[in-house]
XYZ file of C-alpha atoms in Angstrom:
760
model
C 15.741 -26.490 -21.360
C 17.660 -26.087 -18.143
C 16.366 -23.995 -15.279
C 17.575 -20.358 -15.225
C 18.292 -20.613 -11.484
C 18.018 -22.947 -8.540
C 14.939 -22.365 -6.446
C 15.865 -20.651 -3.163
C 15.143 -22.021 0.297
C 11.627 -20.843 1.022
C 10.275 -19.762 4.401
C 7.397 -22.186 5.040
C 6.586 -21.929 8.761
C 3.333 -23.918 8.738
C 2.794 -27.565 7.751
C 0.830 -28.291 4.597
C -2.271 -30.465 4.897
C -4.538 -31.893 2.225
C -8.323 -31.982 2.063
C -9.835 -35.505 2.130
C -12.359 -34.481 -0.562
C -9.683 -34.068 -3.248
C -10.905 -36.842 -5.558
C -14.448 -35.506 -5.553
C -13.219 -32.004 -6.383
C -11.127 -33.343 -9.266
C -14.082 -35.108 -10.826
C -16.475 -32.217 -10.235
C -14.179 -29.486 -11.570
C -13.353 -31.433 -14.722
C -17.022 -31.980 -15.449
C -17.719 -28.298 -14.766
C -14.910 -27.171 -17.095
C -16.277 -29.372 -19.886
C -19.799 -28.021 -19.316
C -18.539 -24.471 -19.812
C -16.422 -25.205 -22.915
C -13.064 -24.643 -21.214
C -11.551 -27.924 -22.427
C -11.004 -28.833 -26.086
C -13.071 -25.871 -27.374
C -10.962 -23.314 -29.306
C -11.789 -19.627 -28.779
C -11.670 -17.415 -31.859
C -9.640 -20.162 -33.491
C -7.114 -20.376 -30.642
C -6.726 -23.455 -28.438
C -6.739 -22.625 -24.736
C -6.747 -25.979 -22.908
C -6.952 -29.615 -23.894
C -7.685 -32.411 -21.438
C -4.002 -33.057 -20.782
C -3.468 -29.394 -19.897
C -6.326 -29.464 -17.435
C -5.262 -32.702 -15.775
C -1.606 -31.734 -15.451
C -2.391 -28.333 -13.923
C -4.438 -30.083 -11.219
C -6.329 -27.132 -9.772
C -8.223 -29.456 -7.473
C -4.912 -30.382 -5.835
C -4.179 -26.668 -5.375
C -7.496 -26.132 -3.636
C -7.217 -29.296 -1.565
C -3.856 -28.074 -0.267
C -4.921 -24.462 0.243
C -8.303 -25.235 1.841
C -7.623 -28.412 3.820
C -10.620 -28.043 6.137
C -13.312 -27.085 3.594
C -16.376 -29.276 3.250
C -16.813 -31.287 0.068
C -19.362 -28.885 -1.517
C -17.302 -25.845 -0.524
C -14.137 -27.382 -1.996
C -15.997 -28.139 -5.239
C -17.140 -24.528 -5.580
C -13.787 -23.013 -4.671
C -12.045 -25.319 -7.144
C -14.436 -24.188 -9.871
C -13.456 -20.594 -9.067
C -9.767 -21.428 -9.512
C -10.422 -23.292 -12.739
C -12.214 -20.169 -13.951
C -9.493 -17.699 -12.915
C -6.657 -19.741 -14.455
C -8.711 -20.222 -17.604
C -9.308 -16.472 -17.741
C -5.548 -15.894 -17.418
C -4.716 -18.234 -20.291
C -7.709 -17.071 -22.360
C -6.601 -13.438 -22.005
C -3.025 -14.427 -22.861
C -3.953 -16.143 -26.122
C -6.529 -13.643 -27.370
C -5.101 -10.329 -26.184
C -1.614 -10.436 -24.652
C -0.103 -12.246 -27.612
C -1.932 -10.049 -30.131
C -1.511 -6.756 -28.241
C -5.090 -5.820 -29.155
C -5.800 -3.308 -26.377
C -9.175 -2.019 -27.680
C -10.555 -5.545 -27.953
C -9.117 -6.429 -24.529
C -10.744 -3.359 -22.997
C -14.139 -4.217 -24.482
C -13.776 -7.801 -23.262
C -12.946 -6.744 -19.707
C -15.642 -4.064 -19.594
C -18.343 -6.711 -19.964
C -17.323 -8.872 -17.010
C -18.591 -6.718 -14.085
C -22.126 -7.191 -15.400
C -21.943 -10.789 -14.212
C -21.102 -9.783 -10.620
C -24.045 -7.741 -9.284
C -23.802 -6.979 -5.561
C -27.603 -6.931 -5.416
C -30.164 -8.405 -7.756
C -29.957 -10.866 -10.602
C -27.622 -11.048 -13.584
C -29.377 -9.501 -16.568
C -26.681 -9.690 -19.251
C -26.280 -12.716 -21.515
C -22.845 -14.411 -21.320
C -21.119 -14.923 -24.660
C -17.959 -16.930 -23.962
C -16.663 -19.498 -21.433
C -15.236 -16.799 -19.137
C -18.548 -14.944 -18.939
C -20.640 -18.112 -18.615
C -18.381 -19.492 -15.897
C -18.385 -16.217 -13.960
C -22.164 -15.929 -14.081
C -22.557 -19.487 -12.769
C -20.012 -19.086 -9.982
C -21.347 -15.731 -8.820
C -24.881 -17.101 -8.626
C -23.733 -20.138 -6.611
C -21.510 -18.195 -4.196
C -23.019 -14.896 -3.106
C -26.219 -16.152 -1.414
C -24.103 -17.540 1.433
C -22.252 -14.280 2.083
C -23.088 -10.802 3.374
C -23.496 -7.700 1.226
C -20.206 -6.374 2.606
C -18.329 -9.493 1.502
C -19.991 -9.390 -1.911
C -18.806 -5.836 -2.395
C -15.252 -6.684 -1.349
C -15.173 -9.787 -3.535
C -16.507 -7.889 -6.520
C -13.835 -5.213 -6.054
C -10.970 -7.709 -5.885
C -12.353 -9.628 -8.867
C -12.709 -6.437 -10.903
C -9.147 -5.428 -9.996
C -7.866 -8.826 -11.053
C -9.621 -8.493 -14.396
C -9.190 -4.809 -15.178
C -5.537 -4.476 -14.241
C -4.720 -7.114 -16.819
C -4.585 -4.095 -19.128
C -1.594 -2.819 -17.135
C 0.219 -6.063 -17.891
C -0.802 -5.869 -21.537
C 0.368 -2.250 -21.784
C 3.782 -3.158 -20.360
C 4.140 -6.018 -22.826
C 3.098 -3.839 -25.759
C 5.588 -1.080 -24.899
C 8.340 -3.381 -23.615
C 8.269 -1.634 -20.245
C 9.436 -3.324 -17.031
C 7.959 -1.895 -13.835
C 10.040 -0.577 -10.950
C 9.959 -2.685 -7.746
C 7.538 -0.464 -5.797
C 5.132 -0.212 -8.697
C 5.386 -3.927 -9.357
C 4.445 -5.055 -5.852
C 1.599 -2.538 -5.801
C 0.148 -3.583 -9.157
C 0.869 -7.302 -8.801
C -1.315 -7.249 -5.713
C -4.211 -6.136 -7.899
C -3.643 -8.166 -11.012
C -2.262 -11.288 -9.331
C -5.497 -12.359 -7.715
C -4.334 -13.175 -4.198
C -6.666 -10.625 -2.506
C -9.377 -12.445 -4.422
C -8.055 -15.703 -2.966
C -8.158 -14.203 0.526
C -11.861 -13.465 0.020
C -12.419 -17.096 -0.983
C -10.651 -18.191 2.207
C -13.465 -16.464 4.090
C -16.010 -18.503 2.112
C -14.233 -21.849 2.280
C -13.411 -21.584 5.988
C -16.819 -20.210 6.946
C -14.876 -17.303 8.464
C -16.247 -14.040 7.116
C -14.328 -11.122 8.605
C -16.660 -9.000 10.799
C -17.756 -5.901 8.911
C -16.700 -3.561 11.725
C -13.014 -4.471 11.296
C -12.867 -5.521 7.633
C -11.415 -2.179 6.504
C -8.962 -1.643 9.387
C -5.206 -1.592 8.893
C -4.545 -4.996 10.551
C -7.015 -6.835 8.322
C -5.780 -4.996 5.243
C -2.175 -5.860 6.086
C -3.065 -9.525 6.544
C -4.560 -9.553 3.059
C -1.705 -7.549 1.529
C 1.124 -9.572 3.065
C -0.652 -12.797 2.184
C -1.054 -11.552 -1.372
C 2.525 -10.385 -1.809
C 3.913 -13.684 -0.547
C 1.617 -15.685 -2.835
C 2.534 -13.596 -5.866
C 6.277 -13.532 -5.275
C 6.318 -17.293 -4.725
C 4.450 -17.714 -7.979
C 6.959 -15.436 -9.748
C 9.850 -17.568 -8.542
C 8.266 -20.744 -9.860
C 6.887 -19.271 -13.106
C 9.907 -17.225 -14.287
C 10.973 -19.784 -16.872
C 7.503 -20.180 -18.400
C 6.559 -16.505 -18.263
C 9.821 -14.788 -19.146
C 11.700 -17.307 -21.295
C 8.756 -18.981 -23.058
C 5.889 -16.475 -23.134
C 7.931 -13.257 -23.256
C 6.146 -11.936 -20.163
C 7.625 -8.810 -18.521
C 5.531 -8.741 -15.358
C 7.520 -11.052 -13.110
C 9.129 -10.055 -9.820
C 12.400 -11.854 -10.517
C 12.778 -10.051 -13.843
C 11.886 -6.721 -12.201
C 14.637 -7.118 -9.576
C 17.075 -8.518 -12.143
C 16.753 -5.385 -14.292
C 16.493 -2.849 -11.447
C 19.471 -4.133 -9.461
C 21.469 -5.146 -12.530
C 22.212 -8.662 -11.344
C 21.870 -12.215 -12.581
C 18.710 -14.296 -12.337
C 19.995 -16.338 -9.376
C 20.746 -13.268 -7.241
C 17.450 -11.701 -8.251
C 15.617 -14.872 -7.225
C 17.308 -14.798 -3.824
C 16.340 -11.150 -3.321
C 12.738 -11.855 -4.293
C 12.692 -14.712 -1.832
C 14.003 -12.359 0.861
C 11.127 -9.970 0.173
C 8.705 -12.900 0.294
C 10.112 -13.925 3.689
C 9.909 -10.375 4.982
C 6.247 -10.178 3.987
C 5.496 -13.386 5.876
C 7.278 -12.004 8.932
C 5.068 -8.926 8.635
C 1.998 -11.172 8.418
C 2.993 -12.917 11.626
C 3.736 -9.699 13.464
C 0.408 -8.181 12.427
C -1.539 -11.284 13.422
C 0.115 -11.424 16.846
C 0.323 -7.744 17.787
C -2.251 -5.757 15.803
C -5.209 -8.075 15.200
C -5.906 -8.768 18.915
C -5.906 -5.043 19.625
C -8.305 -4.144 16.824
C -10.661 -6.944 17.871
C -10.725 -5.545 21.392
C -11.115 -1.943 20.293
C -14.155 -2.794 18.170
C -15.610 -5.137 20.802
C -16.054 -7.978 18.313
C -18.373 -10.680 19.659
C -17.162 -14.261 20.325
C -18.444 -15.570 16.984
C -16.642 -12.794 15.158
C -13.420 -13.445 17.059
C -13.573 -17.117 16.107
C -14.102 -16.112 12.476
C -11.020 -13.873 12.608
C -8.962 -16.709 14.105
C -10.122 -19.125 11.403
C -9.462 -16.529 8.716
C -5.856 -16.081 9.865
C -5.448 -19.843 10.018
C -6.976 -20.149 6.542
C -4.455 -17.697 5.107
C -1.608 -19.652 6.717
C -2.965 -22.888 5.261
C -3.097 -21.262 1.831
C 0.561 -20.214 1.980
C 1.802 -23.686 2.879
C -0.593 -25.500 0.586
C 0.107 -23.193 -2.329
C 3.807 -23.873 -1.946
C 3.262 -27.632 -2.063
C 1.156 -27.291 -5.218
C 3.785 -25.181 -6.958
C 6.264 -27.976 -6.300
C 4.018 -30.410 -8.190
C 2.054 -28.573 -10.916
C 3.201 -28.843 -14.527
C 2.648 -25.063 -14.951
C 5.817 -24.262 -13.031
C 9.586 -24.615 -12.854
C 9.967 -27.537 -10.447
C 12.044 -30.068 -12.399
C 8.932 -31.854 -13.574
C 7.588 -32.206 -10.049
C 10.834 -33.654 -8.717
C 11.195 -30.643 -6.415
C 8.474 -32.194 -4.288
C 10.404 -35.418 -3.711
C 11.364 -36.023 -0.124
C 8.731 -33.534 1.015
C 6.124 -35.841 2.449
C 3.768 -34.406 5.017
C 5.755 -36.135 7.731
C 8.735 -33.911 6.933
C 6.851 -30.714 7.818
C 8.421 -30.386 11.276
C 11.916 -30.623 9.799
C 11.061 -28.011 7.178
C 9.622 -25.731 9.846
C 12.832 -25.798 11.879
C 14.915 -25.230 8.754
C 12.723 -22.263 7.793
C 13.105 -20.646 11.192
C 16.875 -21.124 11.224
C 17.334 -19.801 7.683
C 15.392 -16.601 8.359
C 16.689 -15.938 11.868
C 19.413 -13.419 10.832
C 16.977 -10.997 9.180
C 14.407 -11.385 11.931
C 17.103 -10.733 14.510
C 18.465 -7.648 12.742
C 15.001 -6.166 12.651
C 14.897 -6.011 16.473
C 18.477 -4.942 17.185
C 18.401 -1.235 16.392
C 20.650 0.788 18.699
C 19.436 4.399 18.968
C 21.628 7.474 18.711
C 24.443 5.842 16.779
C 27.026 8.342 15.517
C 26.408 7.965 11.792
C 27.686 11.377 10.713
C 26.492 13.507 7.804
C 25.219 11.811 4.649
C 26.958 12.359 1.349
C 23.931 13.121 -0.790
C 23.885 11.590 -4.278
C 22.940 13.419 -7.453
C 19.164 13.695 -7.172
C 17.042 13.427 -10.314
C 14.615 16.371 -10.482
C 13.364 17.215 -13.987
C 11.122 20.121 -12.891
C 12.248 23.663 -12.052
C 11.202 24.875 -8.624
C 8.739 27.772 -8.447
C 8.327 30.244 -5.591
C 5.553 32.496 -4.361
C 6.323 36.241 -4.351
C 4.707 36.460 -0.895
C 7.390 34.424 0.874
C 8.722 37.349 2.925
C 5.364 38.227 4.459
C 4.620 34.550 5.147
C 7.886 34.221 7.063
C 6.878 37.149 9.294
C 3.327 35.817 9.746
C 4.394 32.305 10.824
C 6.470 33.677 13.700
C 3.490 35.654 14.948
C 1.239 32.590 14.595
C 3.715 30.389 16.452
C 3.816 32.804 19.373
C 0.028 33.189 19.416
C -0.679 29.440 19.505
C 2.138 28.552 21.907
C 4.226 26.493 19.509
C 7.316 28.593 20.304
C 6.891 28.522 24.090
C 10.251 26.807 24.545
C 8.913 23.374 25.531
C 9.570 21.761 22.147
C 10.429 24.729 19.948
C 11.426 28.322 20.431
C 11.056 31.159 17.944
C 14.567 30.655 16.633
C 13.831 27.061 15.665
C 10.619 27.965 13.887
C 12.500 30.622 11.938
C 15.361 28.233 11.085
C 13.050 25.499 9.820
C 11.567 28.034 7.372
C 8.301 26.257 6.613
C 7.078 29.203 4.502
C 9.904 28.364 2.067
C 8.338 24.944 1.577
C 4.832 26.405 1.215
C 6.099 28.984 -1.291
C 7.540 26.202 -3.463
C 4.612 23.831 -3.385
C 2.074 26.645 -3.686
C 3.720 29.261 -5.920
C 0.481 30.904 -7.073
C -0.976 31.348 -3.577
C -2.486 34.554 -2.304
C -0.847 35.947 0.855
C -3.666 34.516 2.992
C -3.395 31.096 1.375
C 0.362 31.023 1.807
C 0.014 31.937 5.493
C -2.410 29.066 6.001
C -0.209 26.631 4.081
C 2.785 27.660 6.189
C 0.778 27.143 9.369
C -0.204 23.621 8.347
C 3.413 22.821 7.629
C 4.483 24.250 10.969
C 1.797 22.262 12.789
C 2.895 19.002 11.192
C 6.578 19.640 11.801
C 5.950 20.623 15.417
C 3.980 17.389 15.839
C 6.895 15.596 14.222
C 9.109 16.666 17.120
C 6.455 16.630 19.856
C 5.132 13.116 19.397
C 8.353 11.108 19.944
C 9.371 13.407 22.797
C 6.091 13.091 24.691
C 4.794 9.637 23.746
C 7.689 7.805 22.113
C 10.187 7.894 24.962
C 7.558 6.749 27.456
C 6.207 4.099 25.060
C 2.812 5.625 25.842
C 0.600 4.107 23.154
C -2.543 4.575 25.249
C -1.841 8.272 25.684
C -1.180 8.631 21.964
C -4.519 6.991 21.129
C -6.350 9.386 23.441
C -4.485 12.259 21.847
C -5.542 11.138 18.385
C -9.149 10.968 19.532
C -8.898 14.500 20.858
C -7.403 15.804 17.630
C -10.202 14.139 15.694
C -12.819 15.688 17.987
C -11.358 19.147 17.433
C -12.117 18.733 13.711
C -15.882 18.815 14.139
C -18.030 18.320 11.045
C -21.501 19.833 10.855
C -23.725 21.902 8.623
C -22.909 25.068 10.576
C -19.218 24.743 9.913
C -16.399 23.377 12.063
C -16.093 24.335 15.683
C -14.635 22.967 18.879
C -17.135 20.438 20.303
C -19.046 22.041 23.175
C -19.481 18.861 25.246
C -17.139 19.363 28.241
C -17.008 15.630 28.929
C -15.406 15.007 25.549
C -14.229 11.493 24.684
C -14.386 9.020 27.562
C -14.703 11.894 30.019
C -11.695 13.812 28.623
C -12.456 17.488 27.898
C -12.343 18.361 24.224
C -11.514 22.040 24.516
C -8.062 22.489 22.984
C -5.267 22.073 25.518
C -1.640 22.817 24.716
C 0.010 24.254 21.657
C -0.607 21.296 19.350
C -4.352 21.243 19.921
C -4.768 25.026 19.970
C -2.893 25.379 16.686
C -4.882 22.584 15.052
C -8.170 24.173 16.123
C -7.032 27.414 14.522
C -6.004 25.997 11.164
C -8.938 23.562 11.018
C -11.458 26.376 11.388
C -9.648 28.541 8.848
C -9.343 25.678 6.357
C -12.786 24.102 6.673
C -14.825 27.279 6.910
C -15.559 27.349 3.187
C -16.037 23.597 2.707
C -19.283 21.715 2.318
C -20.109 19.111 4.948
C -19.053 16.367 2.537
C -15.727 18.076 1.915
C -15.162 18.553 5.635
C -15.878 14.888 6.248
C -13.524 13.732 3.490
C -10.783 16.053 4.690
C -11.184 14.977 8.318
C -10.989 11.313 7.298
C -7.613 11.813 5.681
C -6.284 13.593 8.778
C -7.556 10.735 10.949
C -5.846 8.263 8.619
C -2.593 10.131 9.096
C -2.846 10.248 12.892
C -3.590 6.511 12.936
C -0.352 5.918 11.042
C 1.535 7.671 13.816
C 0.406 4.873 16.161
C 1.983 2.360 13.762
C 5.328 4.095 14.169
C 4.952 4.233 17.921
C 4.085 0.522 18.073
C 7.203 -0.298 16.036
C 9.270 1.739 18.482
C 7.759 -0.125 21.409
C 8.864 -3.414 19.801
C 12.154 -1.913 18.601
C 11.186 -3.428 15.254
C 12.459 -1.988 11.978
C 9.515 -2.346 9.594
C 9.297 -4.534 6.554
C 10.323 -2.567 3.399
C 6.961 -2.861 1.652
C 5.005 -1.965 4.776
C 7.336 0.974 5.339
C 6.793 2.429 1.864
C 3.037 2.078 2.053
C 2.713 3.454 5.580
C 5.199 6.222 4.838
C 2.669 7.706 2.441
C 0.238 7.981 5.333
C 2.710 9.296 7.907
C 3.766 11.798 5.250
C 0.132 12.916 4.849
C -0.199 12.029 1.166
C -3.824 10.932 1.480
C -4.660 14.255 3.103
C -2.988 16.365 0.444
C -4.524 14.453 -2.472
C -7.942 14.820 -0.857
C -7.515 18.568 -0.538
C -6.529 18.829 -4.197
C -9.644 16.958 -5.186
C -11.834 19.232 -3.100
C -10.406 22.151 -5.064
C -11.326 20.391 -8.292
C -14.962 20.526 -7.243
C -17.509 17.974 -8.378
C -16.592 18.147 -12.046
C -14.100 15.273 -12.043
C -15.884 11.891 -11.898
C -14.964 9.756 -8.874
C -13.983 6.860 -11.133
C -11.280 9.047 -12.687
C -9.642 9.448 -9.286
C -9.933 5.704 -8.696
C -8.298 4.887 -12.023
C -4.873 3.306 -12.217
C -3.137 6.281 -13.905
C -4.242 8.797 -11.259
C -3.372 6.477 -8.387
C -0.047 5.607 -9.989
C 0.752 9.304 -10.449
C -0.115 10.115 -6.830
C 1.790 7.190 -5.343
C 4.876 7.777 -7.465
C 4.980 11.438 -6.401
C 4.417 10.560 -2.752
C 7.144 7.920 -2.720
C 9.611 10.267 -4.385
C 9.019 12.940 -1.742
C 9.091 10.492 1.169
C 12.369 8.913 0.099
C 13.826 12.331 -0.662
C 13.166 13.345 2.925
C 14.743 10.109 4.160
C 17.996 10.958 2.361
C 18.214 14.418 3.903
C 17.032 13.421 7.391
C 19.075 10.239 7.947
C 21.737 11.950 10.080
C 19.138 13.762 12.192
C 16.826 10.802 12.667
C 19.341 8.045 13.391
C 21.931 9.948 15.441
C 19.969 12.737 17.097
C 16.371 11.453 17.265
C 17.257 7.799 17.838
C 14.569 6.717 15.369
C 14.618 4.061 12.658
C 11.643 5.084 10.507
C 13.854 6.076 7.617
C 14.016 4.471 4.184
C 17.820 4.375 4.156
C 17.878 2.530 7.471
C 15.130 0.143 6.337
C 17.161 -0.738 3.229
C 20.320 -1.132 5.336
C 18.529 -3.596 7.574
C 16.908 -5.540 4.748
C 20.021 -5.900 2.603
C 22.479 -6.027 5.526
C 24.535 -3.397 3.721
C 26.337 -0.186 4.660
C 24.876 3.314 4.589
C 26.466 4.248 1.261
C 24.897 1.285 -0.542
C 21.526 1.966 1.078
C 21.686 5.658 0.097
C 22.409 4.675 -3.505
C 19.520 2.192 -3.520
C 17.067 4.741 -2.104
C 18.169 7.265 -4.721
C 17.644 4.683 -7.463
C 14.143 4.007 -6.154
C 13.425 7.743 -6.095
C 14.615 8.086 -9.664
C 12.519 5.136 -10.781
C 9.419 6.623 -9.170
C 10.035 10.010 -10.780
C 10.501 8.368 -14.168
C 7.278 6.471 -13.629
C 5.543 9.754 -12.781
C 6.813 11.213 -16.053
C 5.683 8.148 -17.997
C 2.193 8.247 -16.483
C 1.771 11.962 -17.236
C 3.099 11.668 -20.793
C 1.369 8.425 -21.837
C -1.259 7.164 -19.420
C -2.919 10.470 -18.535
C -3.788 11.409 -22.140
C -5.094 7.873 -22.682
C -7.199 8.206 -19.533
C -8.662 11.517 -20.724
C -9.512 9.993 -24.096
C -10.867 6.789 -22.596
C -13.248 8.628 -20.268
C -14.199 11.165 -22.925
C -13.560 14.031 -20.505
C -14.783 17.487 -21.443
C -12.274 20.301 -21.874
C -12.756 21.861 -18.431
C -12.343 18.500 -16.694
C -9.364 17.681 -18.875
C -7.708 20.926 -17.786
C -8.306 20.095 -14.120
C -6.708 16.661 -14.507
C -3.683 18.089 -16.307
C -3.371 20.882 -13.731
C -3.336 18.210 -11.034
C -0.173 16.812 -12.627
C 1.329 20.319 -12.613
C 0.483 20.668 -8.919
C 2.306 17.459 -8.153
C 5.323 18.657 -10.143
C 5.426 21.812 -8.025
C 4.944 19.730 -4.894
C 7.979 17.549 -5.565
C 10.255 20.353 -6.776
C 9.160 22.598 -3.901
C 9.921 19.935 -1.330
C 13.409 19.440 -2.754
C 14.052 23.187 -2.755
C 12.959 23.387 0.878
C 15.270 20.566 1.946
C 18.171 22.350 0.300
C 17.299 25.740 1.773
C 16.053 25.140 5.318
C 18.119 24.685 8.487
C 16.634 21.480 9.861
C 18.797 18.662 8.519
C 22.291 20.003 7.893
C 25.188 18.928 10.108
C 25.594 22.502 11.338
C 21.898 22.638 12.296
C 21.862 19.542 14.506
C 24.141 20.060 17.536
C 21.343 21.909 19.363
C 19.413 18.618 19.372
C 20.467 16.478 22.315
C 21.265 12.811 21.706
C 20.385 11.938 25.288
C 16.897 10.420 25.730
C 14.709 12.608 27.865
C 17.027 15.599 27.581
C 14.455 17.972 26.143
C 13.382 18.903 29.631
C 9.689 18.370 28.941
C 7.722 19.119 32.099
C 5.921 16.276 33.838
C 2.359 15.924 32.635
C 2.942 17.309 29.173
C 1.054 15.084 26.801
C -1.823 14.436 29.211
C -4.386 15.119 27.844
C -1.728 15.214 25.164
C -1.251 16.113 21.602
C -0.396 13.918 18.678
C 2.470 14.247 16.295
C 4.529 12.156 14.013
C 7.138 9.874 15.525
C 10.180 9.253 13.470
C 11.175 12.736 12.343
C 9.319 12.688 9.091
C 10.730 15.998 8.078
C 8.249 17.526 5.697
C 5.604 17.967 8.344
C 3.810 14.734 7.672
C 3.308 15.961 4.145
C 0.781 18.586 5.199
C 0.675 21.570 2.959
C 1.691 19.929 -0.278
C 0.135 20.769 -3.593
C -3.236 20.599 -1.895
C -2.996 24.181 -0.794
C -3.497 25.398 -4.322
C -7.150 24.695 -3.872
C -7.789 26.695 -0.718
C -9.117 29.643 -2.663
C -11.532 27.321 -4.458
C -12.548 25.590 -1.252
C -13.262 28.978 0.261
C -10.649 28.834 2.991
C -9.559 32.133 4.433
């Protein structure tokens, strides 16, 4: 059988090295696999591996390449882990993917977490090679690692196992994921985050607990994972798609979504892979040093972080070399590795840099305030009818009074005419159609606050490249949202943060203090804390945009989509909805794949919708590049019209996924969890809230005067032309750089729950 395409030229910027303990790991892992019945022992009458399979796969070679500096015992243990995970993959394929037996697969997967206790001993009795192998490996590994690492490793292992059902469901229904969904889910089911955890073990480089959950460390793991998975997809397409009938392969996903041949799809997947590696490098060089300093990591911790980054780089290069040699993959029987001796690494490095230079260069060549003209909007897929609150008229009057009272319309950034033209109550009335007058007023105020911040932040901090001032501003905004048993209030300590007073200063802070107190007054302390955390997450994402502007760096497409949800305020709005649902919905329901898929699909639809409407404003008038159309233009090196069409196709795909989740996955979730009627109604109402959110946002874009060509001439294209007085922004106020449009997403469907949360 001939290959369906020629392998593309991969970006491999680091030389591959091989561990000197390879032979010992080969002998040990083979003996271990025999001991646990993984070789020549059929399971339920189905053959999984024979000795030839095991030898030709050569997992010890994979681990020797990917962990070149591990000690002999560490390499043995890590190799056993990889033998186990590949055996699990093939075991699950034979027993469940090929049979489509979802109930049996679910029962099988439900047993595995019992063999990964974070604390204490394993009490369950293993019944098959997968369970016996997992129990042995867990017992041998966790004593050397901290409780924090154990928890992280358990989570990534559970995701790898449990999300296999997503793959099985797609195969059973013949469904091919959309590109955004695929990257998101492949990260869970593909196992690379799990591999990143094992890098910490093998390199003796456990990430310090104080920074393990920060954005830079998460991005390192995510970009590492995406590159590993997409590389694997390129090599495994023939086996998975043509032989096994697999549908969960990145090349196939792009092939079907774009409507192109396999060769072009492979090239596009390779471009995404390269972009993710560029993002890895940028994060390691620009974000990791800062987060280490901010958290005052000690010298030992800093060395661990350095070795962790190096370990992830080694894995990328070593994994590529193994794919060129293993019999599992499309590599012309290993001939693809010919002429690739370790001495050729310098030549390959230069070739990699040259091949990827055009995209890297484009990403730093944005010219602000280009005359792009109005955008011809495509036909937008919206299957839900927009609703509207009957209290819209009174909310429009109330927001003007609130803007004057808090100083938002003092003429520095906005005047009263602008606030009226932007018509944020129209948005609130669509996303919150059943609101009381008081609730609609509060929703409108949140929307106005976010939109004001949207304009304030780039004007005050962006043009000066004042990242330090923006960080102080974020700290001040966080301090305003005090959490205590007596209810929220402005912190009384006059020294504030690092000697900066915390009493609200300026319109942005005064308005936030007002809406925070009105919103949080009826919340419990736990609800206040959860709500505040989502706001802090959003303000942190604003710093990401500002840092990109300082580098004049158009973000990587995947990073853009995932951060756009945060700059849009999606985490905040989902949190507010959940507060309104009370304590009746189990936390594991919210953590489930269907709920997360529903939320992310809705968020991406709304974010990309805003990017279509705001392109003219953001590129020409704001001089910003945080726009999905522009990101696609840069990535594909295409014109605006092609990028607009691609963004619209992505929006449509996300909406169709939302519909599929609500129609198929949500009922299955309700049945699977055995939810009682009142909880079931809450979950289904959540889907209705998100429908209103998306349709309301579209109605607002079509009805407001913020993005139309006739609305923009009042916005100057000259940097610094707003006439902002000197000193504005110190102590400062935060906002959203990049003209996000729908006020950072604040005020979405979440506001339906204000009455239940007790907000005034």
